[in-house]
PDB file of C-alpha atoms in Angstrom:
ATOM      1  CA  MET A   1      -8.626  -2.608  12.264  1.00 89.00           C
ATOM      2  CA  ARG A   2     -12.292  -2.578  11.167  1.00 95.00           C
ATOM      3  CA  ILE A   3     -13.925   0.796  10.737  1.00 97.00           C
ATOM      4  CA  LEU A   4     -17.503   1.514   9.679  1.00 98.00           C
ATOM      5  CA  VAL A   5     -18.348   4.666   7.734  1.00 98.00           C
ATOM      6  CA  ILE A   6     -22.009   5.619   7.688  1.00 98.00           C
ATOM      7  CA  GLY A   7     -23.531   8.667   6.015  1.00 97.00           C
ATOM      8  CA  ASP A   8     -24.389  10.467   2.797  1.00 97.00           C
ATOM      9  CA  SER A   9     -22.187  10.065  -0.269  1.00 97.00           C
ATOM     10  CA  CYS A  10     -21.993  11.639  -3.698  1.00 96.00           C
ATOM     11  CA  LEU A  11     -19.982  11.760  -6.896  1.00 97.00           C
ATOM     12  CA  ASP A  12     -17.531  14.677  -7.007  1.00 95.00           C
ATOM     13  CA  VAL A  13     -17.103  15.957 -10.551  1.00 97.00           C
ATOM     14  CA  PHE A  14     -14.502  18.571 -11.524  1.00 95.00           C
ATOM     15  CA  VAL A  15     -14.750  20.155 -14.958  1.00 97.00           C
ATOM     16  CA  TYR A  16     -11.598  22.130 -15.781  1.00 96.00           C
ATOM     17  CA  GLY A  17     -11.694  24.657 -18.571  1.00 98.00           C
ATOM     18  CA  GLU A  18     -10.577  27.957 -20.061  1.00 97.00           C
ATOM     19  CA  ILE A  19     -12.012  31.388 -19.312  1.00 97.00           C
ATOM     20  CA  GLU A  20     -10.870  34.080 -21.696  1.00 95.00           C
ATOM     21  CA  ARG A  21     -13.793  36.484 -21.965  1.00 95.00           C
ATOM     22  CA  ILE A  22     -17.059  37.683 -20.458  1.00 96.00           C
ATOM     23  CA  SER A  23     -20.345  36.825 -22.107  1.00 96.00           C
ATOM     24  CA  PRO A  24     -21.947  39.687 -24.109  1.00 96.00           C
ATOM     25  CA  GLU A  25     -25.367  38.473 -22.924  1.00 96.00           C
ATOM     26  CA  ALA A  26     -24.710  38.786 -19.177  1.00 95.00           C
ATOM     27  CA  PRO A  27     -21.796  39.687 -16.852  1.00 95.00           C
ATOM     28  CA  VAL A  28     -20.652  36.072 -16.519  1.00 94.00           C
ATOM     29  CA  PRO A  29     -17.501  34.269 -17.739  1.00 95.00           C
ATOM     30  CA  VAL A  30     -17.596  32.116 -20.854  1.00 97.00           C
ATOM     31  CA  PHE A  31     -16.350  28.680 -19.815  1.00 97.00           C
ATOM     32  CA  LYS A  32     -14.786  26.272 -22.331  1.00 98.00           C
ATOM     33  CA  PRO A  33     -14.462  22.734 -20.887  1.00 97.00           C
ATOM     34  CA  ILE A  34     -11.126  20.952 -21.406  1.00 97.00           C
ATOM     35  CA  ARG A  35     -11.120  17.917 -19.126  1.00 96.00           C
ATOM     36  CA  LYS A  36     -13.183  16.250 -16.410  1.00 96.00           C
ATOM     37  CA  THR A  37     -12.375  14.177 -13.331  1.00 94.00           C
ATOM     38  CA  GLU A  38     -14.747  12.112 -11.195  1.00 95.00           C
ATOM     39  CA  ASN A  39     -14.333  10.457  -7.809  1.00 92.00           C
ATOM     40  CA  ASP A  40     -16.415   9.314  -4.865  1.00 94.00           C
ATOM     41  CA  GLY A  41     -17.242  12.068  -2.394  1.00 94.00           C
ATOM     42  CA  MET A  42     -18.545  12.787   1.118  1.00 95.00           C
ATOM     43  CA  ALA A  43     -18.846   9.503   3.085  1.00 96.00           C
ATOM     44  CA  LYS A  44     -17.260   7.579   0.203  1.00 96.00           C
ATOM     45  CA  ASN A  45     -14.312   9.985   0.262  1.00 93.00           C
ATOM     46  CA  VAL A  46     -13.822   9.148   3.947  1.00 95.00           C
ATOM     47  CA  LYS A  47     -13.832   5.482   2.925  1.00 96.00           C
ATOM     48  CA  SER A  48     -11.244   6.119   0.185  1.00 94.00           C
ATOM     49  CA  ASN A  49      -8.921   7.893   2.622  1.00 92.00           C
ATOM     50  CA  LEU A  50      -9.245   5.106   5.179  1.00 96.00           C
ATOM     51  CA  GLU A  51      -8.414   2.540   2.504  1.00 95.00           C
ATOM     52  CA  ALA A  52      -5.362   4.602   1.547  1.00 91.00           C
ATOM     53  CA  LEU A  53      -4.259   4.207   5.167  1.00 93.00           C
ATOM     54  CA  GLY A  54      -4.601   0.425   4.937  1.00 94.00           C
ATOM     55  CA  VAL A  55      -7.812   0.031   6.915  1.00 94.00           C
ATOM     56  CA  ASP A  56     -10.527  -2.608   6.490  1.00 95.00           C
ATOM     57  CA  VAL A  57     -13.489  -0.329   5.773  1.00 97.00           C
ATOM     58  CA  HIS A  58     -17.199  -1.067   5.707  1.00 97.00           C
ATOM     59  CA  ILE A  59     -19.612   1.579   4.432  1.00 98.00           C
ATOM     60  CA  ILE A  60     -23.344   2.158   4.725  1.00 98.00           C
ATOM     61  CA  THR A  61     -24.598   4.937   2.485  1.00 98.00           C
ATOM     62  CA  ASN A  62     -27.360   6.071   0.161  1.00 97.00           C
ATOM     63  CA  ASP A  63     -28.161   4.535  -3.225  1.00 95.00           C
ATOM     64  CA  GLU A  64     -29.245   7.822  -4.827  1.00 96.00           C
ATOM     65  CA  ASP A  65     -26.911   9.446  -7.353  1.00 96.00           C
ATOM     66  CA  ILE A  66     -26.054  12.763  -5.683  1.00 97.00           C
ATOM     67  CA  ARG A  67     -23.580  14.822  -7.731  1.00 97.00           C
ATOM     68  CA  LYS A  68     -21.472  17.882  -6.963  1.00 96.00           C
ATOM     69  CA  ILE A  69     -20.198  19.347 -10.223  1.00 97.00           C
ATOM     70  CA  ARG A  70     -17.525  22.024  -9.923  1.00 96.00           C
ATOM     71  CA  TYR A  71     -16.388  24.171 -12.841  1.00 97.00           C
ATOM     72  CA  VAL A  72     -12.791  25.321 -12.395  1.00 96.00           C
ATOM     73  CA  ASP A  73     -10.671  27.757 -14.387  1.00 96.00           C
ATOM     74  CA  GLU A  74      -7.617  25.727 -15.447  1.00 94.00           C
ATOM     75  CA  ARG A  75      -5.277  28.703 -15.393  1.00 93.00           C
ATOM     76  CA  SER A  76      -6.096  30.194 -11.977  1.00 92.00           C
ATOM     77  CA  ASN A  77      -7.510  27.019 -10.322  1.00 89.00           C
ATOM     78  CA  GLN A  78     -10.459  29.218  -9.299  1.00 92.00           C
ATOM     79  CA  MET A  79     -13.846  27.528  -8.967  1.00 94.00           C
ATOM     80  CA  VAL A  80     -16.405  29.621 -10.851  1.00 95.00           C
ATOM     81  CA  LEU A  81     -19.532  27.521 -10.371  1.00 96.00           C
ATOM     82  CA  ARG A  82     -20.812  24.520  -8.445  1.00 97.00           C
ATOM     83  CA  VAL A  83     -23.922  22.625  -9.528  1.00 97.00           C
ATOM     84  CA  ASP A  84     -25.511  20.161  -7.076  1.00 97.00           C
ATOM     85  CA  GLU A  85     -27.717  17.510  -8.679  1.00 97.00           C
ATOM     86  CA  ASN A  86     -30.189  15.204  -6.854  1.00 96.00           C
ATOM     87  CA  ASP A  87     -29.245  16.853  -3.576  1.00 95.00           C
ATOM     88  CA  SER A  88     -31.213  14.595  -1.202  1.00 96.00           C
ATOM     89  CA  CYS A  89     -31.711  10.924  -0.402  1.00 97.00           C
ATOM     90  CA  GLU A  90     -33.907   8.474   1.478  1.00 97.00           C
ATOM     91  CA  GLU A  91     -33.438   7.857   5.201  1.00 97.00           C
ATOM     92  CA  ILE A  92     -31.506   4.799   6.364  1.00 97.00           C
ATOM     93  CA  ASP A  93     -33.578   1.670   7.017  1.00 96.00           C
ATOM     94  CA  ASN A  94     -34.166   0.675  10.661  1.00 94.00           C
ATOM     95  CA  ASP A  95     -32.910  -2.865  10.017  1.00 95.00           C
ATOM     96  CA  VAL A  96     -29.604  -1.418   8.831  1.00 96.00           C
ATOM     97  CA  LEU A  97     -29.320   0.628  12.026  1.00 95.00           C
ATOM     98  CA  LYS A  98     -29.779  -2.574  14.036  1.00 94.00           C
ATOM     99  CA  TYR A  99     -26.967  -4.158  12.022  1.00 94.00           C
ATOM    100  CA  VAL A 100     -24.691  -1.263  13.004  1.00 95.00           C
ATOM    101  CA  VAL A 101     -25.186  -1.732  16.741  1.00 93.00           C
ATOM    102  CA  GLU A 102     -25.142  -5.533  16.618  1.00 94.00           C
ATOM    103  CA  ASN A 103     -21.739  -5.757  14.891  1.00 92.00           C
ATOM    104  CA  LYS A 104     -18.363  -5.004  16.405  1.00 90.00           C
ATOM    105  CA  PHE A 105     -16.187  -2.323  14.835  1.00 96.00           C
ATOM    106  CA  ASP A 106     -13.037  -0.673  16.184  1.00 97.00           C
ATOM    107  CA  ALA A 107     -14.576   2.700  15.364  1.00 98.00           C
ATOM    108  CA  ILE A 108     -17.641   4.164  13.663  1.00 98.00           C
ATOM    109  CA  ILE A 109     -17.435   7.327  11.593  1.00 98.00           C
ATOM    110  CA  ILE A 110     -20.679   9.197  11.024  1.00 98.00           C
ATOM    111  CA  SER A 111     -20.164  11.380   7.957  1.00 97.00           C
ATOM    112  CA  ASP A 112     -23.403  13.347   7.902  1.00 97.00           C
ATOM    113  CA  TYR A 113     -23.723  15.871   5.092  1.00 94.00           C
ATOM    114  CA  CYS A 114     -27.381  16.448   5.979  1.00 96.00           C
ATOM    115  CA  LYS A 115     -28.841  15.104   2.729  1.00 97.00           C
ATOM    116  CA  GLY A 116     -31.478  13.024   4.517  1.00 97.00           C
ATOM    117  CA  PHE A 117     -29.757   9.675   5.032  1.00 98.00           C
ATOM    118  CA  LEU A 118     -29.372  10.124   8.803  1.00 98.00           C
ATOM    119  CA  LEU A 119     -31.788  11.945  11.098  1.00 97.00           C
ATOM    120  CA  GLU A 120     -30.837  13.202  14.560  1.00 97.00           C
ATOM    121  CA  GLU A 121     -32.524  10.229  16.213  1.00 97.00           C
ATOM    122  CA  ASP A 122     -30.606   7.806  13.964  1.00 97.00           C
ATOM    123  CA  ILE A 123     -27.288   9.339  14.996  1.00 97.00           C
ATOM    124  CA  GLN A 124     -28.297   9.349  18.663  1.00 97.00           C
ATOM    125  CA  TYR A 125     -29.226   5.661  18.451  1.00 97.00           C
ATOM    126  CA  ILE A 126     -25.759   4.816  17.113  1.00 97.00           C
ATOM    127  CA  CYS A 127     -23.991   7.011  19.688  1.00 96.00           C
ATOM    128  CA  ASP A 128     -25.930   5.537  22.596  1.00 95.00           C
ATOM    129  CA  ASN A 129     -25.312   1.926  21.564  1.00 96.00           C
ATOM    130  CA  CYS A 130     -21.782   1.882  20.100  1.00 96.00           C
ATOM    131  CA  ASP A 131     -18.230   2.665  21.224  1.00 94.00           C
ATOM    132  CA  ASN A 132     -15.645   4.887  19.532  1.00 95.00           C
ATOM    133  CA  VAL A 133     -18.130   6.964  17.556  1.00 98.00           C
ATOM    134  CA  PHE A 134     -16.734   9.955  15.649  1.00 98.00           C
ATOM    135  CA  ILE A 135     -19.139  12.475  14.140  1.00 97.00           C
ATOM    136  CA  ASP A 136     -18.745  14.977  11.329  1.00 96.00           C
ATOM    137  CA  THR A 137     -22.150  16.598  10.800  1.00 95.00           C
ATOM    138  CA  LYS A 138     -23.618  19.626   9.056  1.00 93.00           C
ATOM    139  CA  LYS A 139     -26.576  19.624  11.459  1.00 95.00           C
ATOM    140  CA  LYS A 140     -26.809  22.017  14.371  1.00 91.00           C
ATOM    141  CA  LEU A 141     -25.606  20.172  17.460  1.00 93.00           C
ATOM    142  CA  GLY A 142     -27.835  19.168  20.370  1.00 91.00           C
ATOM    143  CA  ASP A 143     -28.258  16.565  23.085  1.00 89.00           C
ATOM    144  CA  TRP A 144     -28.489  13.900  20.359  1.00 94.00           C
ATOM    145  CA  VAL A 145     -24.669  13.992  19.958  1.00 94.00           C
ATOM    146  CA  LYS A 146     -23.800  13.729  23.659  1.00 92.00           C
ATOM    147  CA  GLY A 147     -23.095   9.998  23.328  1.00 95.00           C
ATOM    148  CA  ALA A 148     -20.401  10.530  20.677  1.00 96.00           C
ATOM    149  CA  ASP A 149     -16.741  10.168  21.607  1.00 96.00           C
ATOM    150  CA  PHE A 150     -15.535  13.027  19.400  1.00 97.00           C
ATOM    151  CA  ILE A 151     -17.167  15.574  17.111  1.00 96.00           C
ATOM    152  CA  LYS A 152     -15.245  17.217  14.272  1.00 95.00           C
ATOM    153  CA  ILE A 153     -16.519  20.573  13.051  1.00 91.00           C
ATOM    154  CA  ASN A 154     -14.942  23.438  11.141  1.00 88.00           C
ATOM    155  CA  HIS A 155     -14.626  27.043  12.279  1.00 87.00           C
ATOM    156  CA  LEU A 156     -17.837  28.249  10.621  1.00 87.00           C
ATOM    157  CA  GLU A 157     -19.798  25.324  12.040  1.00 88.00           C
ATOM    158  CA  HIS A 158     -18.384  26.142  15.482  1.00 85.00           C
ATOM    159  CA  LEU A 159     -19.685  29.715  15.194  1.00 85.00           C
ATOM    160  CA  LYS A 160     -23.086  28.402  14.118  1.00 86.00           C
ATOM    161  CA  ASN A 161     -23.156  26.160  17.199  1.00 84.00           C
ATOM    162  CA  TYR A 162     -21.749  28.700  19.668  1.00 79.00           C
ATOM    163  CA  ASP A 163     -24.999  29.097  21.616  1.00 79.00           C
ATOM    164  CA  VAL A 164     -25.619  25.337  21.610  1.00 79.00           C
ATOM    165  CA  ILE A 165     -22.196  24.596  23.093  1.00 77.00           C
ATOM    166  CA  ALA A 166     -22.982  26.914  25.993  1.00 74.00           C
ATOM    167  CA  ASP A 167     -26.121  24.875  26.698  1.00 77.00           C
ATOM    168  CA  TYR A 168     -24.181  21.590  26.566  1.00 78.00           C
ATOM    169  CA  PRO A 169     -20.784  22.269  28.218  1.00 80.00           C
ATOM    170  CA  GLU A 170     -20.009  18.534  28.156  1.00 81.00           C
ATOM    171  CA  LEU A 171     -19.561  18.843  24.384  1.00 85.00           C
ATOM    172  CA  GLU A 172     -16.425  20.967  24.830  1.00 83.00           C
ATOM    173  CA  GLU A 173     -14.221  17.954  25.588  1.00 88.00           C
ATOM    174  CA  LYS A 174     -15.554  16.199  22.499  1.00 93.00           C
ATOM    175  CA  LEU A 175     -15.185  19.043  19.974  1.00 93.00           C
ATOM    176  CA  ILE A 176     -12.283  19.174  17.544  1.00 94.00           C
ATOM    177  CA  THR A 177     -12.486  22.340  15.465  1.00 93.00           C
ATOM    178  CA  THR A 178     -10.514  22.607  12.231  1.00 90.00           C
ATOM    179  CA  GLN A 179      -9.545  26.153  11.273  1.00 87.00           C
ATOM    180  CA  GLY A 180      -7.964  25.814   7.852  1.00 81.00           C
ATOM    181  CA  SER A 181      -4.500  27.336   7.592  1.00 80.00           C
ATOM    182  CA  ARG A 182      -4.704  28.387  11.245  1.00 85.00           C
ATOM    183  CA  GLY A 183      -4.604  24.779  12.365  1.00 86.00           C
ATOM    184  CA  CYS A 184      -6.935  22.981  14.730  1.00 90.00           C
ATOM    185  CA  LYS A 185      -8.414  23.700  18.170  1.00 93.00           C
ATOM    186  CA  TYR A 186      -9.100  21.175  20.910  1.00 94.00           C
ATOM    187  CA  MET A 187      -9.799  21.944  24.594  1.00 92.00           C
ATOM    188  CA  ASP A 188      -8.740  25.598  24.112  1.00 87.00           C
ATOM    189  CA  LYS A 189      -5.378  24.540  22.684  1.00 92.00           C
ATOM    190  CA  ILE A 190      -4.358  25.471  19.149  1.00 93.00           C
ATOM    191  CA  PHE A 191      -2.477  22.919  17.087  1.00 91.00           C
ATOM    192  CA  PRO A 192      -0.754  24.816  14.255  1.00 86.00           C
ATOM    193  CA  THR A 193      -0.398  23.275  10.845  1.00 81.00           C
ATOM    194  CA  GLN A 194       2.460  23.353   8.365  1.00 77.00           C
ATOM    195  CA  GLU A 195       2.217  26.130   5.785  1.00 77.00           C
ATOM    196  CA  VAL A 196       2.059  24.655   2.265  1.00 73.00           C
ATOM    197  CA  PRO A 197       0.900  25.826  -1.186  1.00 67.00           C
ATOM    198  CA  VAL A 198      -2.818  25.036  -1.244  1.00 72.00           C
ATOM    199  CA  LYS A 199      -4.384  23.925  -4.531  1.00 74.00           C
ATOM    200  CA  ASP A 200      -7.761  22.649  -3.325  1.00 67.00           C
ATOM    201  CA  VAL A 201      -9.394  22.202   0.088  1.00 70.00           C
ATOM    202  CA  SER A 202     -12.336  20.161  -1.243  1.00 68.00           C
ATOM    203  CA  GLY A 203     -12.653  16.999   0.856  1.00 71.00           C
ATOM    204  CA  ALA A 204      -9.900  18.029   3.270  1.00 84.00           C
ATOM    205  CA  GLY A 205     -12.243  17.576   6.228  1.00 86.00           C
ATOM    206  CA  ASP A 206     -12.858  13.971   5.192  1.00 91.00           C
ATOM    207  CA  THR A 207      -9.109  13.352   5.108  1.00 91.00           C
ATOM    208  CA  PHE A 208      -8.640  14.943   8.540  1.00 92.00           C
ATOM    209  CA  LEU A 209     -11.377  12.754  10.001  1.00 94.00           C
ATOM    210  CA  SER A 210      -9.916   9.592   8.476  1.00 95.00           C
ATOM    211  CA  GLY A 211      -6.428  10.250   9.812  1.00 95.00           C
ATOM    212  CA  LEU A 212      -7.798  11.198  13.220  1.00 96.00           C
ATOM    213  CA  VAL A 213      -9.772   7.981  13.648  1.00 97.00           C
ATOM    214  CA  VAL A 214      -7.059   5.628  12.382  1.00 96.00           C
ATOM    215  CA  GLU A 215      -4.436   7.075  14.709  1.00 97.00           C
ATOM    216  CA  TYR A 216      -6.840   7.135  17.664  1.00 97.00           C
ATOM    217  CA  VAL A 217      -7.724   3.469  17.240  1.00 97.00           C
ATOM    218  CA  LYS A 218      -4.002   2.707  17.238  1.00 96.00           C
ATOM    219  CA  THR A 219      -2.899   4.942  20.130  1.00 97.00           C
ATOM    220  CA  LYS A 220      -5.990   6.053  22.105  1.00 96.00           C
ATOM    221  CA  ASP A 221      -4.162   9.420  22.258  1.00 96.00           C
ATOM    222  CA  ILE A 222      -6.311  12.221  20.832  1.00 96.00           C
ATOM    223  CA  VAL A 223      -3.441  14.745  20.713  1.00 95.00           C
ATOM    224  CA  LYS A 224      -1.263  12.404  18.633  1.00 96.00           C
ATOM    225  CA  SER A 225      -4.308  11.687  16.490  1.00 96.00           C
ATOM    226  CA  ILE A 226      -4.956  15.380  15.804  1.00 95.00           C
ATOM    227  CA  LYS A 227      -1.340  15.919  14.767  1.00 94.00           C
ATOM    228  CA  PHE A 228      -1.423  12.897  12.451  1.00 93.00           C
ATOM    229  CA  ALA A 229      -4.721  14.068  10.944  1.00 93.00           C
ATOM    230  CA  GLN A 230      -3.155  17.434  10.200  1.00 91.00           C
ATOM    231  CA  GLU A 231      -0.221  15.757   8.457  1.00 89.00           C
ATOM    232  CA  CYS A 232      -2.681  13.853   6.274  1.00 89.00           C
ATOM    233  CA  THR A 233      -4.630  17.007   5.432  1.00 87.00           C
ATOM    234  CA  THR A 234      -1.433  18.874   4.550  1.00 87.00           C
ATOM    235  CA  ILE A 235      -0.800  16.260   1.847  1.00 83.00           C
ATOM    236  CA  VAL A 236      -4.208  16.397   0.147  1.00 76.00           C
ATOM    237  CA  VAL A 237      -4.642  20.192   0.010  1.00 73.00           C
ATOM    238  CA  GLN A 238      -1.577  20.307  -2.250  1.00 76.00           C
ATOM    239  CA  LYS A 239      -3.447  18.230  -4.851  1.00 76.00           C
ATOM    240  CA  HIS A 240      -6.166  19.239  -7.317  1.00 70.00           C
ATOM    241  CA  GLY A 241      -9.754  18.176  -6.701  1.00 66.00           C
ATOM    242  CA  VAL A 242     -10.952  15.842  -3.963  1.00 69.00           C
ATOM    243  CA  ALA A 243      -7.826  13.763  -3.274  1.00 69.00           C
ATOM    244  CA  THR A 244      -6.826  10.944  -0.923  1.00 70.00           C
ATOM    245  CA  ILE A 245      -3.809  10.626   1.327  1.00 76.00           C
TER     246      ILE A 245
END
């Protein structure tokens, strides 16, 4: 199984510390760092999850050093601040796009965090010229995604796109909407998820997407794939930080 991941990536940094008092200078907590973890995020987190599932993964992503730094209270596991550094990147080169469509992959995952690496026309070019294209995008949907096989969005993104979906009814059969603890929705059917103690949902969408694509390539059954993706997500939300399966 050869899967291509294409999209924006970053470094996810978690700084865990103690909060015991409020600053006398302003109504903000005083944070004392204790430890720090770092791991690849966004498109590279999709890659890491695919590799954990034993897949041969190829990735095309930005060179810029985008960082998401989260400050977390060690005691409560509550995130108190997120700092995004270098939050944009250069657009993908046209020659690289040609490479994507000229090579054969079992599936292509577009992990678009809207940092500038992929424009709408870039995504449409891939969708129109490749098979088994799965999209996870922060952009507002439009006719440029009609060539995709499936589109994963979360509940808030679905609300943001509600009017667009009415204009493009053909998108309904492509949309897979994750709804956190309430499960997942596809073609007006709700797929409930197992209730577990949640420690961190950061990167859970990447894990869902990875599990979904791997199982679909194996079975060509989207219902089985959704259920497997939910099993994968249930594992990672019980871990701290951005975790893999």
